[in-house]
XYZ file of N, CA and C in Angstrom:
732
model
N 0.838 -1.185 0.000
C 0.000 0.000 0.000
C 0.879 1.243 0.000
N 0.455 2.262 -0.759
C 1.198 3.518 -0.770
C 1.196 4.133 0.624
N 2.231 4.890 0.928
C 2.344 5.464 2.268
C 1.262 6.513 2.502
N 0.641 6.456 3.687
C -0.349 7.459 4.066
C 0.344 8.789 4.339
N -0.339 9.860 4.025
C 0.189 11.178 4.392
C 0.049 11.378 5.901
N 0.941 12.167 6.464
C 0.858 12.462 7.888
C -0.406 13.280 8.159
N -1.186 12.934 9.177
C -2.392 13.714 9.491
C -2.051 15.177 9.751
N -2.976 16.031 9.411
C -2.755 17.471 9.598
C -3.213 17.937 10.975
N -3.404 17.004 11.889
C -3.833 17.366 13.238
C -3.111 16.456 14.223
N -3.024 16.865 15.452
C -2.413 16.048 16.496
C -3.462 15.087 17.055
N -3.101 13.816 17.151
C -4.033 12.813 17.647
C -3.498 12.277 18.963
N -4.095 12.736 20.047
C -3.640 12.331 21.380
C -4.696 11.436 22.026
N -4.238 10.481 22.807
C -5.158 9.617 23.533
C -4.463 9.083 24.772
N -5.298 8.593 25.698
C -4.794 7.998 26.925
C -4.636 6.496 26.697
N -3.412 5.984 26.796
C -3.142 4.587 26.465
C -3.950 3.645 27.355
N -3.970 3.889 28.657
C -4.694 3.001 29.571
C -6.178 2.954 29.226
N -6.754 4.126 28.886
C -8.175 4.175 28.534
C -8.443 3.408 27.244
N -7.546 3.540 26.267
C -7.742 2.849 24.990
C -7.566 1.339 25.137
N -6.627 0.920 25.981
C -6.464 -0.515 26.243
C -7.736 -1.072 26.875
N -8.308 -0.310 27.800
C -9.562 -0.742 28.425
C -10.674 -0.866 27.392
N -10.744 0.087 26.449
C -11.759 0.025 25.389
C -11.543 -1.210 24.512
N -10.286 -1.480 24.169
C -9.982 -2.653 23.347
C -10.404 -3.941 24.057
N -10.101 -4.042 25.328
C -10.436 -5.256 26.070
C -11.944 -5.419 26.205
N -12.659 -4.302 26.284
C -14.120 -4.372 26.323
C -14.655 -4.899 24.984
N -14.042 -4.442 23.895
C -14.439 -4.924 22.579
C -14.090 -6.404 22.410
N -12.960 -6.809 22.972
C -12.573 -8.218 22.909
C -13.646 -9.092 23.548
N -14.137 -8.661 24.716
C -15.190 -9.416 25.396
C -16.491 -9.377 24.595
N -16.815 -8.200 24.061
C -18.055 -8.035 23.295
C -18.058 -8.921 22.054
N -16.891 -9.037 21.410
C -16.781 -9.839 20.187
C -16.501 -11.307 20.483
N -16.470 -11.650 21.757
C -16.307 -13.034 22.206
C -15.008 -13.653 21.691
N -13.929 -12.867 21.744
C -12.614 -13.395 21.398
C -12.121 -14.206 22.594
N -11.907 -15.510 22.447
C -11.505 -16.334 23.597
C -10.118 -15.947 24.089
N -9.864 -16.245 25.338
C -8.529 -16.041 25.895
C -7.617 -17.173 25.446
N -6.325 -16.897 25.335
C -5.358 -17.955 25.053
C -5.370 -18.950 26.211
N -5.352 -20.226 25.886
C -5.412 -21.240 26.940
C -4.749 -22.518 26.454
N -4.441 -23.397 27.384
C -3.862 -24.696 27.047
C -4.863 -25.497 26.218
N -4.377 -26.168 25.202
C -5.244 -27.004 24.394
C -5.914 -26.291 23.238
N -5.729 -24.978 23.141
C -6.272 -24.218 22.005
C -5.143 -23.417 21.374
N -5.349 -23.025 20.118
C -4.369 -22.198 19.418
C -5.104 -21.010 18.819
N -4.767 -19.826 19.294
C -5.388 -18.596 18.807
C -4.542 -18.033 17.662
N -5.167 -17.946 16.476
C -4.456 -17.554 15.259
C -5.112 -16.304 14.682
N -4.297 -15.368 14.215
C -4.834 -14.138 13.629
C -3.977 -13.716 12.444
N -4.519 -12.830 11.637
C -3.776 -12.197 10.558
C -4.080 -10.709 10.590
N -3.075 -9.871 10.320
C -3.264 -8.425 10.440
C -2.356 -7.700 9.450
N -2.970 -6.967 8.549
C -2.222 -6.066 7.679
C -2.070 -4.752 8.448
N -0.909 -4.560 9.068
C -0.641 -3.318 9.810
C -0.072 -2.327 8.800
N -0.952 -1.547 8.212
C -0.584 -0.721 7.059
C 0.633 0.157 7.340
N 1.586 0.110 6.367
C 2.755 1.010 6.407
C 3.627 0.810 7.640
N 3.675 -0.384 8.193
C 4.478 -0.615 9.392
C 5.961 -0.452 9.058
N 6.574 0.527 9.659
C 7.973 0.829 9.375
C 8.149 1.982 8.408
N 7.051 2.394 7.760
C 7.128 3.509 6.812
C 6.576 4.800 7.402
N 5.916 4.703 8.561
C 5.309 5.861 9.196
C 6.014 6.161 10.512
N 5.883 7.378 10.962
C 6.514 7.797 12.224
C 5.550 7.532 13.372
N 5.373 6.250 13.700
C 4.486 5.894 14.799
C 5.157 6.174 16.141
N 4.326 6.393 17.142
C 4.817 6.727 18.482
C 4.816 5.504 19.380
N 5.490 5.615 20.506
C 5.563 4.492 21.436
C 4.173 4.089 21.909
N 3.289 5.038 22.117
C 1.938 4.722 22.581
C 1.163 3.938 21.509
N 1.451 4.202 20.239
C 0.812 3.437 19.168
C 1.272 1.989 19.197
N 2.566 1.783 19.455
C 3.094 0.425 19.553
C 2.470 -0.323 20.737
N 2.165 0.412 21.805
C 1.524 -0.210 22.973
C 0.176 -0.817 22.590
N -0.604 -0.075 21.809
C -1.929 -0.567 21.431
C -1.840 -1.732 20.455
N -0.901 -1.646 19.513
C -0.721 -2.760 18.572
C -0.308 -4.021 19.331
N 0.623 -3.871 20.279
C 1.084 -5.015 21.075
C -0.052 -5.604 21.907
N -0.934 -4.761 22.406
C -2.070 -5.256 23.189
C -2.898 -6.232 22.364
N -3.195 -5.867 21.120
C -4.016 -6.738 20.277
C -3.252 -8.007 19.903
N -1.975 -7.884 19.568
C -1.189 -9.062 19.216
C -1.124 -10.054 20.376
N -1.124 -9.539 21.600
C -0.984 -10.410 22.777
C -2.199 -11.306 22.992
N -3.296 -11.049 22.298
C -4.494 -11.880 22.432
C -4.351 -13.212 21.696
N -3.284 -13.349 20.884
C -3.165 -14.502 19.998
C -1.842 -15.224 20.215
N -1.847 -16.513 19.854
C -0.631 -17.320 19.965
C 0.278 -17.121 18.762
N -0.311 -16.844 17.615
C 0.468 -16.549 16.416
C -0.316 -15.593 15.532
N 0.382 -14.600 14.992
C -0.243 -13.611 14.109
C 0.608 -13.492 12.853
N -0.034 -13.625 11.688
C 0.621 -13.334 10.418
C 0.468 -11.841 10.161
N 1.584 -11.149 9.981
C 1.571 -9.694 9.791
C 2.008 -9.370 8.366
N 1.225 -8.511 7.705
C 1.594 -8.031 6.382
C 1.947 -6.532 6.442
N 2.630 -6.088 5.412
C 3.042 -4.682 5.241
C 4.101 -4.220 6.228
N 4.885 -5.148 6.742
C 6.079 -4.748 7.495
C 7.132 -4.362 6.456
N 7.552 -3.125 6.477
C 8.462 -2.641 5.446
C 9.890 -3.120 5.663
N 10.732 -2.776 4.699
C 12.149 -3.144 4.758
C 12.766 -2.711 6.088
N 12.387 -1.507 6.551
C 12.844 -1.022 7.856
C 11.964 -1.670 8.925
N 12.447 -2.767 9.505
C 11.619 -3.625 10.362
C 11.702 -3.253 11.841
N 12.369 -2.154 12.172
C 12.579 -1.831 13.589
C 11.274 -1.574 14.333
N 10.240 -1.107 13.645
C 8.950 -0.912 14.312
C 8.378 -2.250 14.771
N 8.517 -3.274 13.942
C 8.058 -4.605 14.335
C 8.814 -5.073 15.569
N 10.100 -4.854 15.580
C 10.912 -5.260 16.724
C 10.471 -4.530 17.992
N 10.176 -3.242 17.879
C 9.748 -2.461 19.047
C 8.409 -2.976 19.586
N 7.530 -3.398 18.686
C 6.240 -3.941 19.119
C 6.443 -5.248 19.876
N 7.274 -6.134 19.327
C 7.500 -7.431 19.960
C 8.156 -7.259 21.324
N 8.990 -6.240 21.472
C 9.628 -5.998 22.766
C 8.600 -5.674 23.855
N 7.400 -5.250 23.448
C 6.347 -4.914 24.419
C 5.454 -6.111 24.741
N 5.680 -7.224 24.073
C 4.915 -8.437 24.327
C 5.598 -9.259 25.416
N 4.922 -10.264 25.959
C 5.581 -11.149 26.926
C 6.869 -11.726 26.353
N 7.812 -12.044 27.221
C 9.162 -12.433 26.805
C 9.194 -13.703 25.966
N 8.111 -14.490 25.978
C 8.105 -15.732 25.207
C 7.794 -15.507 23.723
N 7.419 -14.277 23.342
C 7.068 -14.005 21.950
C 8.318 -13.792 21.102
N 8.272 -14.344 19.892
C 9.346 -14.218 18.910
C 8.745 -13.744 17.587
N 9.616 -13.413 16.647
C 9.103 -13.099 15.321
C 10.030 -13.622 14.235
N 9.426 -13.903 13.086
C 10.130 -14.301 11.866
C 9.729 -13.324 10.778
N 10.587 -13.125 9.791
C 10.205 -12.239 8.688
C 10.922 -12.651 7.410
N 10.270 -12.355 6.295
C 10.847 -12.632 4.993
C 11.729 -11.457 4.568
N 12.441 -11.654 3.488
C 13.152 -10.551 2.864
C 12.107 -9.662 2.180
N 12.359 -8.346 2.054
C 11.373 -7.481 1.399
C 11.211 -7.814 -0.078
N 9.984 -7.657 -0.580
C 9.699 -7.877 -1.997
C 8.885 -6.689 -2.509
N 7.772 -6.941 -3.222
C 6.984 -5.868 -3.804
C 6.616 -4.791 -2.805
N 6.791 -3.535 -3.210
C 6.511 -2.374 -2.354
C 7.384 -2.372 -1.098
N 8.534 -3.041 -1.173
C 9.486 -3.132 -0.051
C 8.831 -3.707 1.202
N 7.889 -4.645 1.019
C 7.163 -5.227 2.146
C 7.705 -6.601 2.524
N 7.770 -6.863 3.816
C 8.097 -8.172 4.366
C 6.822 -8.848 4.851
N 6.806 -10.167 4.847
C 5.788 -10.947 5.538
C 6.397 -11.387 6.870
N 5.622 -11.330 7.933
C 6.154 -11.644 9.259
C 5.198 -12.546 10.029
N 5.768 -13.305 10.960
C 4.993 -14.060 11.938
C 5.440 -13.627 13.324
N 4.487 -13.291 14.173
C 4.750 -13.032 15.584
C 4.090 -14.173 16.346
N 4.859 -14.885 17.180
C 4.300 -16.081 17.810
C 4.837 -16.268 19.225
N 4.048 -16.985 20.016
C 4.411 -17.311 21.389
C 5.198 -18.620 21.383
N 6.481 -18.556 21.660
C 7.335 -19.744 21.600
C 7.032 -20.744 22.709
N 6.202 -20.334 23.663
C 5.784 -21.263 24.706
C 4.674 -22.186 24.199
N 3.918 -21.708 23.210
C 2.822 -22.499 22.641
C 3.221 -23.188 21.339
N 4.113 -22.566 20.576
C 4.501 -23.103 19.278
C 6.006 -23.274 19.217
N 6.442 -24.433 18.728
C 7.864 -24.700 18.542
C 8.188 -24.636 17.059
N 9.112 -23.781 16.706
C 9.477 -23.608 15.305
C 10.139 -24.880 14.774
N 9.666 -25.341 13.609
C 10.241 -26.519 12.961
C 11.174 -26.102 11.814
N 11.628 -27.094 11.049
C 12.733 -26.844 10.125
C 12.341 -26.121 8.834
N 11.076 -26.245 8.409
C 10.727 -25.649 7.112
C 10.260 -24.207 7.287
N 11.070 -23.286 6.788
C 10.740 -21.861 6.731
C 11.186 -21.380 5.356
N 10.320 -20.686 4.628
C 10.726 -20.255 3.291
C 9.617 -19.520 2.574
N 9.718 -19.471 1.255
C 8.756 -18.769 0.428
C 8.183 -19.708 -0.630
N 6.954 -19.430 -1.058
C 6.357 -20.180 -2.162
C 6.794 -19.533 -3.469
N 7.409 -20.318 -4.319
C 7.775 -19.843 -5.645
C 7.616 -20.976 -6.645
N 7.479 -20.625 -7.906
C 7.386 -21.594 -8.982
C 8.588 -21.424 -9.900
N 9.257 -22.523 -10.270
C 10.347 -22.396 -11.228
C 9.807 -21.939 -12.585
N 10.631 -21.286 -13.403
C 10.155 -20.809 -14.714
C 9.487 -21.893 -15.546
N 9.962 -23.129 -15.440
C 9.400 -24.224 -16.237
C 7.983 -24.598 -15.820
N 7.560 -24.176 -14.614
C 6.237 -24.527 -14.097
C 5.233 -23.376 -14.198
N 5.694 -22.185 -14.552
C 4.807 -21.015 -14.503
C 3.673 -21.098 -15.502
N 3.897 -21.732 -16.656
C 2.835 -21.821 -17.665
C 1.666 -22.676 -17.198
N 1.876 -23.482 -16.149
C 0.799 -24.320 -15.629
C -0.186 -23.527 -14.774
N 0.226 -22.328 -14.369
C -0.661 -21.467 -13.569
C -1.493 -20.641 -14.543
N -2.631 -21.185 -14.932
C -3.486 -20.502 -15.907
C -4.947 -20.795 -15.593
N -5.800 -19.877 -15.994
C -7.227 -19.976 -15.721
C -8.015 -19.701 -16.998
N -9.178 -20.363 -17.171
C -10.023 -20.069 -18.327
C -10.450 -18.600 -18.326
N -10.518 -18.020 -19.495
C -10.966 -16.638 -19.698
C -10.055 -15.614 -19.015
N -8.838 -16.016 -18.699
C -7.881 -15.094 -18.090
C -6.672 -15.026 -19.011
N -6.520 -13.870 -19.674
C -5.448 -13.713 -20.652
C -4.113 -13.374 -20.005
N -4.128 -13.087 -18.710
C -2.883 -12.717 -18.027
C -1.934 -13.906 -17.990
N -0.642 -13.615 -17.919
C 0.382 -14.653 -17.837
C 1.039 -14.593 -16.470
N 1.106 -15.738 -15.792
C 1.719 -15.779 -14.469
C 3.236 -15.708 -14.611
N 3.821 -14.705 -13.981
C 5.270 -14.513 -14.041
C 5.880 -14.471 -12.644
N 5.188 -15.100 -11.712
C 5.669 -15.115 -10.331
C 4.889 -14.158 -9.451
N 5.162 -14.218 -8.145
C 4.466 -13.390 -7.172
C 5.133 -12.015 -7.045
N 4.303 -10.998 -6.848
C 4.841 -9.681 -6.523
C 5.511 -9.722 -5.146
N 4.854 -10.418 -4.212
C 5.402 -10.668 -2.870
C 5.243 -12.162 -2.600
N 6.299 -12.947 -2.708
C 6.152 -14.394 -2.509
C 5.569 -14.717 -1.133
N 4.523 -15.536 -1.074
C 3.976 -15.946 0.227
C 5.064 -16.589 1.085
N 5.019 -16.267 2.365
C 6.056 -16.676 3.312
C 5.493 -17.773 4.197
N 6.217 -18.863 4.362
C 5.701 -19.971 5.152
C 6.639 -20.305 6.309
N 6.036 -20.816 7.377
C 6.800 -21.284 8.532
C 6.060 -22.458 9.149
N 6.806 -23.457 9.605
C 6.210 -24.656 10.176
C 6.453 -24.698 11.682
N 5.452 -25.192 12.391
C 5.506 -25.245 13.851
C 4.907 -26.554 14.344
N 5.318 -26.970 15.531
C 4.586 -28.005 16.253
C 3.822 -27.313 17.373
N 2.633 -27.817 17.631
C 1.786 -27.254 18.680
C 0.995 -28.395 19.298
N 1.265 -28.686 20.564
C 0.588 -29.798 21.203
C 0.903 -31.095 20.491
N -0.143 -31.810 20.058
C 0.028 -33.107 19.409
C -0.010 -33.008 17.883
N 0.056 -31.798 17.328
C -0.027 -31.665 15.879
C 1.094 -30.777 15.364
N 1.155 -30.640 14.047
C 2.123 -29.749 13.405
C 1.403 -28.969 12.311
N 1.806 -27.737 12.107
C 1.084 -26.835 11.204
C 2.078 -26.013 10.395
N 1.810 -25.894 9.092
C 2.513 -24.921 8.261
C 1.571 -23.748 8.016
N 1.999 -22.569 8.403
C 1.240 -21.356 8.125
C 1.850 -20.666 6.913
N 0.993 -20.239 5.995
C 1.425 -19.505 4.813
C 0.878 -18.083 4.902
N 1.769 -17.123 4.947
C 1.406 -15.710 5.070
C 1.475 -15.080 3.682
N 0.312 -14.693 3.140
C 0.252 -14.166 1.777
C -0.330 -12.753 1.756
N 0.316 -11.879 1.028
C -0.258 -10.574 0.707
C -0.246 -10.488 -0.814
N -1.384 -10.856 -1.413
C -1.429 -11.006 -2.852
C -1.547 -9.665 -3.574
N -1.215 -9.702 -4.834
C -1.170 -8.494 -5.673
C -2.519 -7.778 -5.667
N -2.480 -6.463 -5.542
C -3.714 -5.667 -5.601
C -3.840 -4.960 -6.942
N -2.843 -4.162 -7.321
C -2.892 -3.463 -8.601
C -3.508 -2.093 -8.506
N -4.098 -1.637 -9.608
C -4.598 -0.265 -9.702
C -5.876 -0.046 -8.902
N -6.802 -1.005 -8.978
C -8.081 -0.847 -8.287
C -8.755 -2.205 -8.177
N -9.840 -2.251 -7.423
C -10.582 -3.508 -7.271
C -11.312 -3.903 -8.550
N -11.540 -2.946 -9.447
C -12.316 -3.244 -10.660
C -11.473 -3.276 -11.925
N -10.177 -2.947 -11.832
C -9.322 -2.939 -13.013
C -9.130 -4.372 -13.523
N -9.524 -4.665 -14.770
C -9.466 -6.052 -15.272
C -8.063 -6.650 -15.242
N -7.047 -5.874 -15.622
C -5.686 -6.399 -15.636
C -5.216 -6.745 -14.228
N -5.565 -5.877 -13.270
C -5.175 -6.132 -11.885
C -5.859 -7.380 -11.344
N -7.153 -7.526 -11.632
C -7.896 -8.689 -11.163
C -7.351 -9.959 -11.814
N -6.987 -9.867 -13.083
C -6.426 -11.020 -13.773
C -5.139 -11.504 -13.131
N -4.252 -10.570 -12.816
C -2.989 -10.947 -12.182
C -3.227 -11.471 -10.769
N -4.134 -10.811 -10.047
C -4.439 -11.235 -8.678
C -5.029 -12.638 -8.663
N -5.904 -12.928 -9.618
C -6.507 -14.258 -9.694
C -5.446 -15.322 -9.935
N -4.466 -15.032 -10.785
C -3.409 -16.013 -11.039
C -2.551 -16.233 -9.798
N -2.246 -15.170 -9.065
C -1.491 -15.340 -7.815
C -2.292 -16.195 -6.826
N -3.594 -15.942 -6.758
C -4.451 -16.710 -5.855
C -4.465 -18.185 -6.255
N -4.595 -18.417 -7.554
C -4.631 -19.797 -8.048
C -3.299 -20.501 -7.805
N -2.203 -19.760 -7.914
C -0.886 -20.349 -7.672
C -0.762 -20.833 -6.223
N -1.277 -20.057 -5.284
C -1.268 -20.484 -3.875
C -2.108 -21.752 -3.718
N -3.286 -21.775 -4.365
C -4.163 -22.946 -4.270
C -3.498 -24.174 -4.890
N -2.800 -23.988 -6.019
C -2.095 -25.110 -6.666
C -1.013 -25.666 -5.748
N -0.252 -24.770 -5.149
C 0.819 -25.200 -4.248
C 0.234 -26.000 -3.075
N -0.857 -25.502 -2.505
C -1.484 -26.179 -1.371
C -2.054 -27.533 -1.795
N -2.685 -27.574 -2.978
C -3.257 -28.831 -3.458
C -2.173 -29.895 -3.636
N -0.996 -29.469 -4.101
C 0.094 -30.421 -4.287
C 0.490 -31.104 -2.996
N 0.393 -30.382 -1.894
C 0.742 -30.957 -0.597
C -0.400 -31.773 -0.001
N -1.618 -31.425 -0.368
C -2.753 -32.237 0.091
C -2.789 -33.588 -0.617
N -2.442 -33.589 -1.910
C -2.521 -34.813 -2.696
C -1.357 -35.752 -2.439
N -0.204 -35.203 -2.114
C 0.985 -36.031 -1.912
C 1.571 -35.735 -0.538
N 1.217 -36.527 0.474
C 1.695 -36.274 1.839
C 3.217 -36.244 1.954
N 3.924 -36.856 0.994
C 5.384 -36.836 1.050
C 5.942 -35.426 0.870
N 5.159 -34.560 0.259
C 5.579 -33.171 0.069
C 5.152 -32.275 1.234
N 4.279 -32.796 2.071
C 3.734 -32.008 3.181
C 4.631 -32.182 4.402
N 5.243 -31.114 4.831
C 6.165 -31.198 5.960
C 5.420 -31.327 7.283
N 4.186 -30.825 7.334
C 3.397 -30.872 8.562
C 2.028 -31.500 8.300
N 1.340 -31.786 9.391
C 0.019 -32.413 9.281
C -1.027 -31.432 8.754
N -0.968 -30.192 9.195
C -1.980 -29.189 8.832
C -1.353 -28.081 7.990
N -2.180 -27.461 7.159
C -1.743 -26.349 6.317
C -2.782 -25.242 6.394
N -2.343 -24.040 6.762
C -3.250 -22.898 6.893
C -2.700 -21.737 6.072
N -3.484 -21.282 5.085
C -3.133 -20.095 4.307
C -3.889 -18.921 4.895
N -3.194 -17.866 5.209
C -3.852 -16.688 5.781
C -3.105 -15.435 5.345
N -3.685 -14.290 5.617
C -3.046 -13.042 5.229
C -4.027 -12.108 4.560
N -3.495 -11.196 3.760
C -4.304 -10.231 3.021
C -4.365 -10.719 1.576
N -5.420 -11.468 1.262
C -5.548 -12.053 -0.072
C -6.213 -11.097 -1.055
N -6.558 -9.886 -0.596
C -7.209 -8.894 -1.456
C -8.406 -9.504 -2.186
N -9.213 -10.241 -1.438
C -10.420 -10.879 -1.960
C -11.590 -9.930 -1.732
N -12.132 -9.319 -2.788
C -13.189 -8.318 -2.608
C -14.408 -8.831 -1.853
N -14.865 -10.043 -2.196
C -16.073 -10.572 -1.564
C -15.895 -12.058 -1.315
N -16.355 -12.523 -0.172
C -16.287 -13.948 0.159
C -17.567 -14.628 -0.314
N -17.743 -14.650 -1.632
C -18.916 -15.293 -2.232
C -18.463 -16.101 -3.440
N -19.258 -17.107 -3.803
C -18.862 -17.971 -4.912
C -19.005 -17.294 -6.271
N -19.453 -16.024 -6.301
C -19.507 -15.292 -7.570
C -18.271 -14.415 -7.770
N -17.444 -14.311 -6.743
C -16.255 -13.466 -6.833
C -15.114 -14.252 -7.476
N -14.434 -13.685 -8.493
C -13.388 -14.444 -9.194
C -12.206 -14.828 -8.309
N -11.871 -14.002 -7.327
C -10.750 -14.326 -6.453
C -11.152 -15.444 -5.486
N -12.366 -15.367 -4.958
C -12.878 -16.446 -4.108
C -12.919 -17.765 -4.884
N -13.378 -17.703 -6.139
C -13.482 -18.908 -6.960
C -12.115 -19.571 -7.145
N -11.095 -18.761 -7.428
C -9.779 -19.344 -7.678
C -9.147 -19.877 -6.401
N -9.465 -19.256 -5.273
C -8.915 -19.724 -4.002
C -9.492 -21.087 -3.623
N -10.772 -21.287 -3.890
C -11.456 -22.513 -3.463
C -11.539 -23.569 -4.567
N -11.094 -23.224 -5.763
C -11.225 -24.113 -6.932
C -10.601 -25.490 -6.698
N -9.497 -25.526 -5.965
C -8.759 -26.776 -5.789
C -8.924 -27.385 -4.397
N -9.927 -26.911 -3.661
C -10.244 -27.595 -2.407
C -9.922 -26.832 -1.133
N -9.328 -25.645 -1.229
C -9.105 -24.872 -0.001
C -10.454 -24.458 0.585
N -10.555 -24.530 1.890
C -11.794 -24.177 2.573
C -11.650 -22.821 3.256
N -12.619 -21.961 3.064
C -12.588 -20.619 3.634
C -13.488 -20.565 4.865
N -12.999 -20.028 6.000
C -13.849 -19.929 7.192
C -15.122 -19.146 6.909
N -16.180 -19.455 7.657
C -17.481 -18.832 7.420
C -17.433 -17.308 7.504
N -16.607 -16.778 8.439
C -16.587 -15.323 8.600
C -15.845 -14.635 7.470
């Protein structure tokens, strides 16, 4: 996302009061507390993280929300990742973070996780297709050609309790607008490429490093309906989308 302009007014707030408001909303929205035997997972596009002059009090509020979850996939962490580090420093000491190298729009994909609940396993990397395989990423009535991801989805594997999970953090291509045909065409191919990669691991367990696979992030899916082209390509090969 392009960088936001600095507001033309001073925005002051009381951190303790805002934390109280957030916690009230957490209860109202019935967000469960982290507990043994459950895994709280979230995804958050923290717009322009590292590109804006955020204050320490802003990091306090971001850390408050992150602390509600055992693992959070974060998008839009810029090349300058020190803001992410400052946020994690405000979390309990058991929290760690992983991040990819910057790609499109100088953005990194990151995972913030509680190392007391999740143990990092050996597979950490990015989803990519070799040039010889790119022609296989194609869709009917889509004239666009897949030439790779603008921001390669970032994956990390963990063990948690009696299971193991690979999380894939994706921030798929957006383009000029939600209605621009060329942008939608490219976005659909990126979406389909993620679905193809996931299907390959579902069909052949020898390629699956973990028992479970979860794709999450900012997929730039305009509508979660079966009439939306991005939704169609995401679910075409068997990926299941949560009801919400």
